[in-house]
Coordinates of N, CA and C in Angstrom, one line a residue:
X54 N -158.5 -42.5 96.8 CA -158.0 -44.3 96.1 C -158.3 -45.6 96.5
X55 N -158.9 -45.8 97.9 CA -159.5 -46.8 98.6 C -158.3 -47.2 98.9
X56 N -159.0 -47.9 100.5 CA -157.9 -48.8 101.1 C -157.2 -50.3 100.4
X57 N -156.0 -50.3 101.0 CA -155.5 -51.4 100.3 C -155.6 -52.7 100.8
X58 N -155.4 -53.4 100.3 CA -156.1 -55.3 100.6 C -154.8 -55.4 102.0
X59 N -155.7 -56.0 102.9 CA -154.4 -56.6 104.0 C -154.8 -58.0 104.1
X60 N -153.2 -58.3 105.4 CA -153.2 -59.4 105.0 C -154.4 -60.2 106.1
X61 N -154.9 -59.4 106.9 CA -156.1 -60.3 107.4 C -157.3 -60.3 106.5
X62 N -157.8 -59.7 106.0 CA -158.7 -59.8 105.0 C -158.4 -60.5 103.7
X63 N -157.4 -61.0 103.4 CA -157.3 -61.7 102.6 C -156.9 -63.4 103.2
X64 N -156.6 -63.5 104.5 CA -156.6 -64.5 105.1 C -158.2 -65.1 105.4
X65 N -158.5 -64.3 105.7 CA -160.8 -64.3 106.6 C -161.1 -64.9 104.9
X66 N -161.1 -64.2 104.1 CA -161.4 -64.6 102.6 C -161.0 -66.4 102.3
X67 N -159.4 -66.5 102.2 CA -159.4 -67.7 102.1 C -159.8 -68.9 103.2
X68 N -159.8 -68.2 104.6 CA -160.2 -69.9 105.3 C -161.7 -70.0 104.7
X69 N -162.8 -69.5 104.0 CA -163.5 -69.5 104.0 C -164.4 -70.5 102.7
X70 N -162.9 -71.0 101.8 CA -162.7 -71.6 100.6 C -163.1 -72.9 101.2
X71 N -163.6 -73.8 100.7 CA -164.0 -75.5 101.0 C -162.5 -76.1 101.4
X72 N -161.6 -75.5 100.3 CA -160.2 -76.0 100.2 C -159.6 -76.0 101.4
X73 N -159.4 -74.8 101.8 CA -158.7 -74.1 103.1 C -159.6 -74.9 104.2
X74 N -160.9 -74.4 104.5 CA -161.6 -75.0 105.4 C -161.6 -76.3 105.6
X75 N -161.2 -77.8 104.7 CA -161.5 -78.7 104.9 C -159.9 -79.3 105.2
X76 N -158.8 -78.1 105.0 CA -157.2 -78.4 105.2 C -157.0 -79.6 104.6
X77 N -157.4 -79.6 103.2 CA -156.6 -79.8 102.1 C -155.7 -78.9 101.8
X78 N -155.6 -77.6 101.8 CA -154.7 -76.7 101.3 C -154.9 -75.8 103.0
X79 N -153.1 -75.6 103.5 CA -153.4 -75.1 104.7 C -152.6 -74.2 104.4
X80 N -152.3 -72.9 105.8 CA -151.3 -72.0 105.8 C -150.4 -72.7 106.7
X81 N -148.8 -72.0 105.9 CA -147.6 -72.7 106.0 C -147.0 -71.5 107.5
X82 N -145.9 -72.1 107.9 CA -145.6 -71.4 109.2 C -144.2 -71.8 108.7
X83 N -143.1 -71.0 109.7 CA -142.0 -71.3 110.4 C -141.9 -72.9 110.4
X84 N -142.7 -73.3 110.9 CA -142.4 -75.3 110.9 C -141.9 -75.9 110.3
X85 N -142.4 -74.7 109.0 CA -142.4 -75.6 107.8 C -141.2 -75.1 106.6
X86 N -140.5 -74.7 107.1 CA -139.5 -74.2 106.1 C -138.8 -74.9 105.6
X87 N -138.1 -76.1 106.3 CA -137.6 -77.1 105.3 C -138.1 -77.8 104.4
X88 N -139.4 -78.1 104.7 CA -139.9 -78.3 104.0 C -140.7 -77.7 102.4
X89 N -140.6 -76.5 102.7 CA -141.0 -75.3 102.0 C -139.7 -75.5 100.8
X90 N -138.7 -75.0 101.4 CA -137.5 -74.9 100.7 C -137.1 -76.2 99.7
X91 N -137.4 -77.6 100.1 CA -137.1 -78.8 99.7 C -138.2 -79.0 98.7
X92 N -139.5 -78.3 98.5 CA -140.2 -78.5 97.2 C -140.0 -77.5 96.5
X93 N -139.8 -76.2 97.2 CA -139.5 -75.2 96.1 C -138.1 -75.5 95.5
X94 N -137.0 -75.7 95.8 CA -136.0 -75.2 95.3 C -136.0 -76.7 94.5
X95 N -136.6 -77.7 94.4 CA -136.8 -78.7 93.5 C -137.5 -78.0 92.3
X96 N -138.7 -77.6 92.3 CA -139.6 -77.1 91.2 C -139.1 -75.8 90.6
X97 N -138.4 -75.2 91.2 CA -137.5 -73.9 90.4 C -136.4 -74.1 89.9
X98 N -136.0 -75.7 90.2 CA -134.4 -75.6 89.4 C -134.1 -75.5 88.0
X99 N -135.7 -76.2 87.2 CA -135.4 -76.3 85.9 C -136.4 -74.9 85.0
X100 N -136.2 -73.6 86.5 CA -137.4 -72.4 86.1 C -136.6 -71.5 84.7
X101 N -137.3 -71.3 84.0 CA -136.2 -70.7 82.6 C -135.6 -69.4 82.9
X102 N -136.7 -68.9 84.0 CA -135.8 -67.7 84.5 C -134.4 -67.7 85.4
X103 N -134.3 -68.8 86.1 CA -133.0 -69.5 86.8 C -132.0 -70.0 86.0
X104 N -132.6 -70.6 85.1 CA -131.8 -71.2 83.7 C -131.2 -70.4 82.9
X105 N -131.5 -68.9 82.7 CA -131.2 -67.6 82.0 C -130.1 -67.3 83.0
X106 N -130.7 -66.6 83.9 CA -129.4 -66.3 85.3 C -128.4 -66.9 85.3
X107 N -128.2 -68.4 85.4 CA -127.2 -69.2 85.2 C -126.7 -68.9 84.5
X108 N -126.9 -69.2 83.2 CA -126.5 -69.7 81.6 C -125.6 -70.6 81.9
X109 N -125.9 -71.9 82.3 CA -125.0 -72.7 82.0 C -125.1 -73.6 81.1
X110 N -123.8 -74.5 80.0 CA -124.0 -75.0 79.4 C -124.7 -76.3 79.3
X111 N -125.5 -76.7 78.0 CA -126.8 -78.0 78.6 C -125.6 -79.4 78.6
X112 N -124.1 -79.7 78.5 CA -123.3 -80.4 78.7 C -122.7 -80.3 80.1
X113 N -123.3 -79.1 80.6 CA -122.2 -79.2 82.2 C -122.8 -80.0 83.0
X114 N -121.2 -81.2 82.8 CA -122.1 -82.9 84.5 C -122.6 -82.1 85.7
X115 N -122.3 -80.9 86.0 CA -122.6 -80.7 87.5 C -124.1 -79.5 87.1
X116 N -124.7 -79.1 85.8 CA -125.8 -78.5 85.9 C -126.8 -78.5 86.8
X117 N -127.2 -79.9 87.1 CA -128.4 -79.9 88.1 C -127.9 -79.8 89.6
X118 N -126.5 -80.0 90.0 CA -126.2 -79.3 91.6 C -126.1 -77.7 91.5
X119 N -125.6 -77.1 90.5 CA -125.7 -76.2 90.6 C -127.0 -75.1 90.5
X120 N -127.9 -75.5 89.4 CA -129.1 -75.1 89.4 C -130.0 -75.1 90.9
X121 N -130.1 -76.4 91.5 CA -130.5 -76.5 93.0 C -129.8 -75.4 93.7
X122 N -128.6 -75.2 93.7 CA -128.0 -74.8 94.7 C -128.1 -72.9 94.4
X123 N -128.8 -72.5 93.2 CA -129.3 -71.3 93.3 C -130.4 -70.7 93.3
X124 N -131.5 -71.9 93.1 CA -132.9 -71.9 93.4 C -133.4 -72.2 95.2
X125 N -132.0 -73.2 95.5 CA -132.5 -73.0 97.2 C -132.4 -72.0 97.9
X126 N -131.1 -71.0 97.2 CA -130.6 -69.6 98.1 C -131.8 -69.1 97.6
X127 N -132.6 -68.7 96.6 CA -133.8 -67.5 96.1 C -134.5 -68.1 97.2
X128 N -135.1 -69.7 97.7 CA -136.0 -69.8 97.9 C -135.9 -69.1 99.6
X129 N -135.1 -70.0 99.6 CA -134.5 -69.6 101.5 C -134.7 -68.5 101.9
X130 N -134.0 -67.3 100.6 CA -134.3 -65.6 100.9 C -135.5 -65.5 100.9
X131 N -136.5 -65.7 100.4 CA -137.6 -65.0 100.2 C -139.0 -66.1 101.1
X132 N -138.6 -66.7 101.2 CA -139.7 -68.2 102.0 C -140.0 -67.4 103.8
X133 N -138.6 -67.2 104.1 CA -138.3 -66.7 105.6 C -139.7 -65.5 105.7
X134 N -139.8 -64.5 104.7 CA -140.8 -63.1 104.9 C -142.2 -63.5 104.6
X135 N -142.4 -65.1 104.0 CA -143.7 -65.7 103.7 C -144.4 -66.2 105.1
X136 N -143.3 -67.2 105.6 CA -143.5 -68.3 106.5 C -143.4 -67.6 108.1
X137 N -143.2 -66.0 108.2 CA -143.3 -65.7 109.4 C -144.3 -64.5 109.5
X138 N -144.8 -64.4 108.2 CA -146.2 -63.3 108.1 C -145.6 -62.0 107.3
X139 N -144.7 -62.1 107.7 CA -144.3 -60.5 107.1 C -144.5 -60.1 106.0
X140 N -144.2 -60.6 104.7 CA -145.0 -60.1 103.3 C -145.6 -60.5 102.7
X141 N -146.6 -61.5 103.6 CA -148.0 -61.9 103.1 C -148.4 -63.3 103.9
X142 N -148.8 -64.6 103.1 CA -149.3 -65.8 103.2 C -148.8 -66.5 102.5
X143 N -148.6 -68.0 102.8 CA -147.5 -69.7 102.4 C -148.6 -70.4 102.2
X144 N -149.3 -70.6 101.4 CA -150.2 -71.9 101.5 C -149.8 -73.4 100.9
X145 N -149.8 -74.2 101.9 CA -149.4 -75.0 100.9 C -150.4 -76.7 100.7
X146 N -150.0 -77.5 99.9 CA -150.8 -78.4 99.3 C -150.0 -79.7 100.2
X147 N -150.7 -81.1 100.5 CA -149.9 -82.1 100.9 C -150.4 -83.5 100.2
X148 N -149.4 -84.7 99.9 CA -150.3 -85.9 99.7 C -150.8 -86.5 100.5
X149 N -151.2 -87.8 99.8 CA -151.7 -88.6 101.0 C -151.2 -88.7 102.3
X150 N -150.0 -89.0 101.7 CA -148.7 -89.6 103.1 C -148.7 -88.3 104.1
X151 N -149.3 -87.3 104.0 CA -148.9 -86.1 104.7 C -148.0 -85.4 104.8
X152 N -147.0 -85.3 103.2 CA -145.8 -84.7 103.1 C -146.5 -83.6 102.2
X153 N -145.5 -82.1 102.3 CA -145.4 -81.0 101.5 C -145.1 -81.4 100.4
X154 N -146.2 -81.2 98.9 CA -146.1 -81.2 97.5 C -146.1 -80.1 97.2
X155 N -146.6 -78.9 97.2 CA -146.7 -78.1 96.4 C -147.1 -76.5 97.6
X156 N -146.4 -75.3 97.3 CA -146.8 -74.6 98.0 C -147.3 -73.0 97.1
X157 N -147.7 -72.2 97.8 CA -147.6 -70.4 96.9 C -147.2 -70.2 98.3
X158 N -147.0 -68.5 97.7 CA -146.4 -67.9 98.5 C -147.3 -66.0 97.7
X159 N -148.2 -65.5 98.4 CA -148.9 -64.6 98.2 C -149.4 -63.5 98.4
X160 N -148.9 -62.3 98.3 CA -148.7 -61.0 98.9 C -150.1 -60.2 98.5
X161 N -150.7 -59.7 99.6 CA -151.9 -58.8 99.4 C -150.8 -57.3 99.5
X162 N -151.9 -56.6 98.7 CA -151.6 -55.3 98.2 C -151.1 -54.7 99.4
X163 N -151.3 -54.4 100.7 CA -150.9 -53.9 101.7 C -150.0 -53.9 102.3
X164 N -149.4 -55.4 102.0 CA -147.7 -56.0 102.4 C -146.6 -55.5 101.4
X165 N -145.5 -55.4 102.1 CA -144.6 -55.4 100.7 C -143.7 -56.7 100.8
X166 N -143.6 -56.9 99.2 CA -143.1 -58.4 99.4 C -141.7 -58.4 99.6
X167 N -140.8 -57.5 99.5 CA -139.7 -57.2 100.0 C -139.2 -55.9 100.6
X168 N -138.6 -56.0 101.3 CA -138.3 -54.6 101.9 C -136.4 -54.6 102.2
X169 N -136.1 -53.3 102.3 CA -134.3 -52.8 101.7 C -133.8 -53.8 103.8
X170 N -134.5 -53.7 104.7 CA -134.3 -54.2 105.8 C -134.4 -55.6 105.8
X171 N -135.4 -56.2 105.4 CA -135.7 -57.3 104.9 C -134.3 -57.9 104.3
X172 N -134.0 -57.6 103.3 CA -133.2 -57.9 102.3 C -132.1 -57.9 103.2
X173 N -131.7 -57.0 103.7 CA -130.0 -56.8 105.0 C -130.1 -58.1 105.3
X174 N -131.2 -58.2 106.4 CA -131.4 -59.1 107.3 C -131.1 -60.7 106.4
X175 N -131.8 -60.9 105.3 CA -131.6 -62.2 104.2 C -129.9 -62.3 104.3
X176 N -129.6 -60.8 103.7 CA -128.1 -61.7 103.1 C -127.5 -61.8 104.8
X177 N -127.6 -61.3 106.0 CA -126.9 -61.5 106.9 C -127.4 -63.2 107.7
X178 N -128.5 -63.7 107.1 CA -129.0 -64.6 107.2 C -128.5 -65.8 106.6
X179 N -128.1 -65.6 105.3 CA -127.6 -66.5 104.3 C -126.5 -66.5 103.7
X180 N -126.3 -65.2 103.8 CA -124.7 -64.9 102.8 C -125.3 -64.1 101.6
X181 N -124.1 -63.8 100.6 CA -124.7 -63.1 99.1 C -124.8 -64.6 98.4
X182 N -126.2 -64.5 97.3 CA -126.2 -64.9 96.3 C -124.8 -65.6 95.7
X183 N -125.3 -66.8 95.3 CA -124.0 -67.9 94.8 C -123.5 -66.8 93.5
X184 N -124.1 -66.1 92.8 CA -123.7 -65.5 91.7 C -123.1 -64.2 92.0
X185 N -123.0 -63.8 92.9 CA -122.1 -62.7 93.5 C -120.8 -63.1 94.7
X186 N -120.9 -64.2 94.9 CA -119.4 -64.9 95.8 C -118.5 -65.7 94.8
X187 N -117.6 -64.4 95.5 CA -116.0 -64.5 94.6 C -115.8 -66.0 94.1
X188 N -115.7 -66.7 95.0 CA -115.5 -68.7 94.5 C -116.6 -69.2 93.7
X189 N -118.1 -68.6 94.2 CA -119.0 -69.6 93.8 C -119.4 -68.9 92.2
X190 N -119.7 -68.0 92.1 CA -120.0 -67.4 90.8 C -118.7 -67.9 89.6
X191 N -118.2 -68.3 89.8 CA -117.2 -69.0 88.8 C -118.0 -70.2 88.4
X192 N -118.8 -70.6 89.1 CA -119.9 -71.8 88.9 C -120.9 -71.5 87.6
X193 N -120.9 -70.0 87.4 CA -122.0 -69.7 86.7 C -121.7 -68.7 85.0
X194 N -122.2 -68.3 84.4 CA -121.8 -68.0 83.1 C -121.4 -66.4 83.8
X195 N -120.3 -65.6 83.3 CA -119.8 -64.2 83.5 C -120.7 -63.3 83.7
X196 N -121.9 -63.3 83.1 CA -122.8 -61.8 83.3 C -123.9 -62.6 84.2
X197 N -123.5 -64.0 84.9 CA -125.0 -64.2 85.7 C -125.6 -63.4 87.2
X198 N -124.2 -62.7 87.5 CA -124.5 -61.2 88.5 C -125.8 -60.0 88.1
X199 N -124.7 -59.9 87.1 CA -125.7 -58.7 86.1 C -126.9 -59.1 85.7
X200 N -127.2 -60.4 84.9 CA -129.0 -61.0 85.0 C -129.5 -61.1 86.2
X201 N -128.8 -61.6 87.2 CA -129.8 -61.2 88.6 C -129.9 -59.7 88.9
X202 N -129.5 -59.0 88.9 CA -129.9 -57.3 89.3 C -131.1 -56.8 88.2
X203 N -131.1 -57.7 87.3 CA -132.2 -57.1 85.9 C -133.7 -57.8 86.8
X204 N -133.1 -58.6 87.4 CA -135.0 -59.0 88.4 C -135.2 -58.1 89.0
X205 N -134.6 -56.8 89.8 CA -135.6 -55.8 90.0 C -136.2 -55.0 89.4
X206 N -135.7 -55.1 88.1 CA -136.3 -53.9 87.3 C -137.6 -54.6 87.0
X207 N -137.9 -56.0 87.1 CA -139.5 -56.7 87.4 C -140.2 -56.4 88.4
X208 N -139.7 -56.0 89.3 CA -140.2 -55.8 90.8 C -141.1 -54.1 90.2
X209 N -139.7 -53.5 89.7 CA -140.0 -52.0 89.5 C -141.4 -52.0 88.5
X210 N -141.6 -52.7 87.6 CA -142.4 -52.9 86.5 C -143.8 -53.5 87.2
X211 N -143.9 -54.3 88.5 CA -145.0 -54.6 89.3 C -145.7 -53.2 89.2
X212 N -145.1 -52.7 90.1 CA -145.4 -51.4 91.1 C -145.6 -50.2 90.1
X213 N -145.3 -50.7 88.5 CA -145.8 -49.6 87.4 C -146.9 -49.9 86.9
X214 N -147.2 -51.2 87.1 CA -148.2 -51.8 86.4 C -149.5 -51.5 87.2
X215 N -149.5 -51.4 88.6 CA -150.3 -52.5 89.5 C -150.4 -50.5 90.3
X216 N -150.0 -49.3 90.3 CA -149.9 -48.6 91.1 C -151.6 -47.3 91.3
X217 N -152.0 -48.2 90.0 CA -153.5 -47.1 90.2 C -154.2 -48.5 90.9
X218 N -154.3 -49.4 91.3 CA -154.8 -50.7 91.3 C -154.3 -50.6 92.9
X219 N -155.2 -50.6 94.2 CA -154.7 -50.5 95.3 C -155.2 -51.9 95.9
X220 N -156.2 -52.7 95.7 CA -156.7 -54.0 96.4 C -156.3 -54.9 94.9
X221 N -155.0 -55.7 95.5 CA -154.7 -57.1 94.5 C -153.9 -58.0 95.7
X222 N -154.2 -59.0 94.8 CA -153.3 -60.1 95.4 C -151.7 -60.4 94.2
X223 N -150.7 -60.4 94.9 CA -149.8 -60.6 94.2 C -149.2 -61.9 94.2
X224 N -149.5 -62.9 93.4 CA -148.6 -64.5 93.4 C -147.5 -64.2 92.7
X225 N -146.6 -64.2 94.1 CA -145.0 -64.2 93.9 C -144.3 -65.4 93.4
X226 N -144.9 -66.3 94.2 CA -144.2 -68.0 94.0 C -145.3 -69.4 93.7
X227 N -145.2 -70.0 92.8 CA -146.4 -71.4 93.1 C -145.3 -72.2 92.4
X228 N -145.2 -73.3 93.4 CA -144.5 -74.8 92.5 C -145.2 -75.6 92.8
X229 N -144.6 -77.2 92.5 CA -145.1 -78.3 93.0 C -143.7 -79.3 92.9
X230 N -143.7 -80.3 93.3 CA -142.1 -80.8 93.6 C -142.3 -81.6 91.9
X231 N -141.6 -82.0 91.0 CA -141.3 -82.3 89.9 C -141.6 -83.7 90.0
X232 N -141.6 -84.3 90.9 CA -142.0 -85.7 90.8 C -143.8 -85.6 91.3
X233 N -144.4 -84.9 91.1 CA -145.4 -84.9 91.9 C -146.5 -83.8 90.3
X234 N -145.9 -83.8 89.4 CA -146.9 -83.2 88.6 C -147.5 -83.6 87.8
X235 N -148.8 -82.9 87.2 CA -149.4 -83.5 86.4 C -150.6 -84.2 87.4
X236 N -150.5 -84.2 88.5 CA -151.7 -84.7 89.5 C -152.5 -83.2 89.9
X237 N -152.6 -82.1 89.4 CA -153.5 -81.7 89.8 C -153.1 -80.9 91.4
X238 N -152.3 -81.0 91.8 CA -151.7 -80.1 93.2 C -151.6 -78.2 92.7
X239 N -150.7 -78.3 91.6 CA -150.8 -76.7 91.7 C -152.1 -76.3 91.1
X240 N -152.7 -76.8 90.1 CA -154.3 -76.4 89.5 C -155.3 -76.3 90.8
X241 N -155.1 -76.9 92.0 CA -155.9 -76.4 93.4 C -155.4 -75.6 94.1
X242 N -153.9 -75.1 94.0 CA -153.8 -74.5 94.5 C -154.0 -72.7 94.0
X243 N -153.9 -72.7 92.5 CA -154.4 -71.8 91.9 C -155.7 -71.4 91.8
X244 N -156.9 -72.8 91.6 CA -158.0 -72.4 91.7 C -158.6 -71.4 93.4
X245 N -157.9 -72.2 93.9 CA -158.1 -71.5 95.3 C -158.0 -70.1 95.3
X246 N -157.0 -70.0 94.6 CA -156.5 -68.4 95.1 C -157.8 -67.8 93.9
X247 N -158.0 -68.1 92.7 CA -158.3 -67.4 91.6 C -160.5 -67.0 92.0
X248 N -161.0 -68.4 93.0 CA -162.2 -68.3 93.3 C -162.2 -67.2 94.5
X249 N -160.8 -66.9 95.7 CA -160.9 -65.9 96.7 C -161.1 -64.7 96.3
X250 N -160.1 -65.1 95.1 CA -160.0 -63.4 94.5 C -161.5 -63.0 94.1
X251 N -162.1 -63.6 93.2 CA -163.3 -63.1 92.8 C -164.5 -63.3 94.1
X252 N -163.9 -63.5 95.3 CA -165.0 -63.5 96.3 C -164.3 -61.7 96.5
X253 N -163.6 -61.5 96.5 CA -163.2 -60.1 97.0 C -163.2 -59.0 96.4
X254 N -164.0 -59.7 95.6 CA -164.1 -58.7 93.8 C -162.4 -57.8 93.6
X255 N -161.1 -58.9 93.5 CA -159.9 -58.3 93.4 C -159.1 -59.1 92.2
X256 N -158.4 -58.5 92.0 CA -157.3 -58.8 90.7 C -156.0 -59.5 91.5
X257 N -155.3 -60.5 90.5 CA -154.2 -61.2 91.0 C -153.4 -61.0 89.6
X258 N -152.0 -60.5 90.1 CA -151.4 -60.7 89.6 C -149.9 -61.0 89.7
X259 N -149.2 -61.6 89.2 CA -148.1 -62.9 89.1 C -147.4 -62.6 87.7
X260 N -145.9 -62.9 87.4 CA -144.6 -62.7 86.5 C -144.8 -64.1 86.2
X261 N -144.3 -64.9 85.0 CA -144.3 -65.8 84.7 C -143.1 -66.3 83.3
X262 N -142.4 -67.0 83.9 CA -141.1 -67.0 82.5 C -140.7 -67.9 81.4
X263 N -141.8 -68.4 80.7 CA -141.8 -69.0 80.0 C -143.2 -69.1 78.5
X264 N -143.4 -69.1 77.5 CA -144.8 -68.9 76.4 C -145.7 -70.2 77.4
X265 N -145.1 -71.3 77.5 CA -145.8 -72.5 77.4 C -146.7 -72.4 79.0
X266 N -146.5 -71.4 80.0 CA -146.6 -71.2 81.4 C -147.9 -70.1 81.1
X267 N -147.3 -68.9 80.2 CA -148.1 -67.8 80.0 C -149.5 -68.3 79.6
X268 N -149.5 -69.6 78.5 CA -150.8 -70.5 78.2 C -151.6 -71.0 79.0
X269 N -151.1 -71.7 80.1 CA -151.1 -72.2 81.2 C -152.8 -71.1 81.7
X270 N -151.8 -70.2 82.4 CA -152.1 -69.1 82.8 C -153.6 -68.2 82.5
X271 N -153.3 -68.3 81.0 CA -154.5 -67.8 80.1 C -155.6 -68.7 80.4
X272 N -155.5 -69.8 80.7 CA -156.3 -70.8 80.6 C -157.0 -70.5 82.2
X273 N -156.3 -69.9 83.2 CA -157.3 -69.7 84.3 C -157.6 -68.0 84.6
X274 N -157.9 -67.8 83.7 CA -158.4 -66.4 83.1 C -157.4 -65.0 83.2
X275 N -156.0 -65.5 83.3 CA -154.7 -64.2 83.0 C -155.2 -63.5 81.8
X276 N -154.8 -62.3 81.9 CA -154.6 -61.8 80.2 C -152.7 -61.1 80.7
X277 N -152.0 -60.9 79.6 CA -150.5 -60.7 79.2 C -150.9 -59.3 79.1
X278 N -150.5 -58.2 80.7 CA -150.7 -57.3 80.7 C -149.4 -56.6 79.3
X279 N -148.3 -57.3 79.9 CA -146.6 -56.7 79.4 C -146.0 -57.9 79.0
X280 N -144.9 -58.0 78.2 CA -144.1 -58.7 78.1 C -142.7 -57.6 77.9
X281 N -142.3 -58.0 78.9 CA -140.5 -57.5 79.4 C -139.2 -58.7 79.0
X282 N -138.6 -57.9 78.1 CA -137.2 -58.8 77.7 C -136.1 -58.3 78.6
X283 N -135.4 -59.2 79.1 CA -134.2 -58.9 79.8 C -133.0 -59.0 79.1
X284 N -132.2 -57.9 79.2 CA -130.8 -58.3 78.6 C -129.8 -57.6 78.8
X285 N -128.7 -58.1 79.7 CA -127.7 -57.3 80.1 C -126.7 -56.7 78.7
X286 N -126.8 -55.3 78.8 CA -125.5 -54.4 77.7 C -124.8 -55.5 78.0
X287 N -124.3 -55.3 76.3 CA -123.1 -55.8 75.5 C -123.1 -57.4 76.0
X288 N -124.3 -58.4 76.6 CA -124.0 -59.6 76.6 C -124.4 -60.3 74.9
X289 N -123.7 -60.9 74.4 CA -123.6 -61.2 73.4 C -123.7 -63.2 73.6
X290 N -124.2 -63.6 74.5 CA -124.3 -65.3 74.6 C -125.4 -65.8 73.8
X291 N -125.5 -66.5 72.8 CA -126.5 -67.2 72.6 C -128.1 -67.4 73.3
X292 N -127.6 -67.0 74.6 CA -128.9 -67.0 75.4 C -129.2 -66.0 76.1
X293 N -128.4 -64.8 75.6 CA -128.5 -63.1 75.9 C -130.0 -62.6 76.9
X294 N -131.0 -62.9 76.0 CA -132.1 -62.0 76.3 C -133.3 -62.9 76.8
X295 N -134.1 -62.7 77.7 CA -135.2 -63.4 78.4 C -136.1 -63.1 78.3
X296 N -137.5 -63.3 78.0 CA -138.8 -62.4 78.1 C -139.4 -63.1 79.2
X297 N -140.2 -61.8 80.4 CA -141.1 -62.5 81.3 C -142.4 -61.6 80.8
X298 N -143.4 -62.6 81.3 CA -144.6 -62.4 80.8 C -145.1 -61.8 82.4
X299 N -145.8 -60.5 82.2 CA -146.5 -60.2 83.5 C -148.1 -59.9 82.9
X300 N -148.6 -60.8 84.2 CA -150.1 -60.7 83.9 C -151.1 -60.5 85.0
X301 N -152.3 -60.6 84.3 CA -153.2 -60.0 85.4 C -154.2 -60.8 85.4
X302 N -154.7 -61.0 86.7 CA -156.3 -61.8 86.2 C -157.5 -60.8 86.8
X303 N -158.1 -60.4 86.1 CA -158.9 -59.1 86.2 C -160.2 -59.4 87.7
X304 N -160.1 -57.9 87.8 CA -161.3 -58.7 89.4 C -163.0 -58.8 88.1
X305 N -163.2 -59.6 89.0 CA -164.6 -60.6 88.5 C -166.0 -60.0 89.5
X306 N -166.7 -58.8 89.2 CA -167.4 -58.2 89.8 C -168.9 -59.1 89.8

């Protein structure tokens, strides 16, 4: 089947990209953790998938605070694995003042984006997700924990769709601070990844959570491999179902 894409091979290819070679885009480390959490928690506070998991009413006066808490936990949980190099690589882009404004977590196929031991250590470090905690889960809709559990099915689907593709890049998360939208930071990060993938002759896989984002990724050469509808059995709320768009940018030979 061929050897998988290693983290070293991916990093070496990225280092050849002009944006990385000039330090316009940099590799992030554990020293960047606080800035990464701040940027990504803000970026994902209005993410359609997490809004669905939370199931909050639009008129909830604490909606913004609750969503930030949920997205901050998620980013804190996964960022540790990328910033210490365990799961893959973290890239960042900064503004003219040197402040981090966007980042991307990428996982080459030879790495596992998540492991049982890593998840256990994450829970030990951060505690249970807010939707599971006895006191905090009441902040969210009654089926929030079950909706959260369904996200593991998305991971299983990625493994199924990519099982015959030994060499690929998984874009696990990409986000830009809400105050920096429209300035081209996200596009620059994404184009760095697509150009690097083309130089390696490999595909990129990602999941996205909204139709307008699906259209945006089409613009960057991705195709929709599958639409996956998530719904907790017996959930009768008006927002009961949520569609995930599983996308692939095919290898350019």
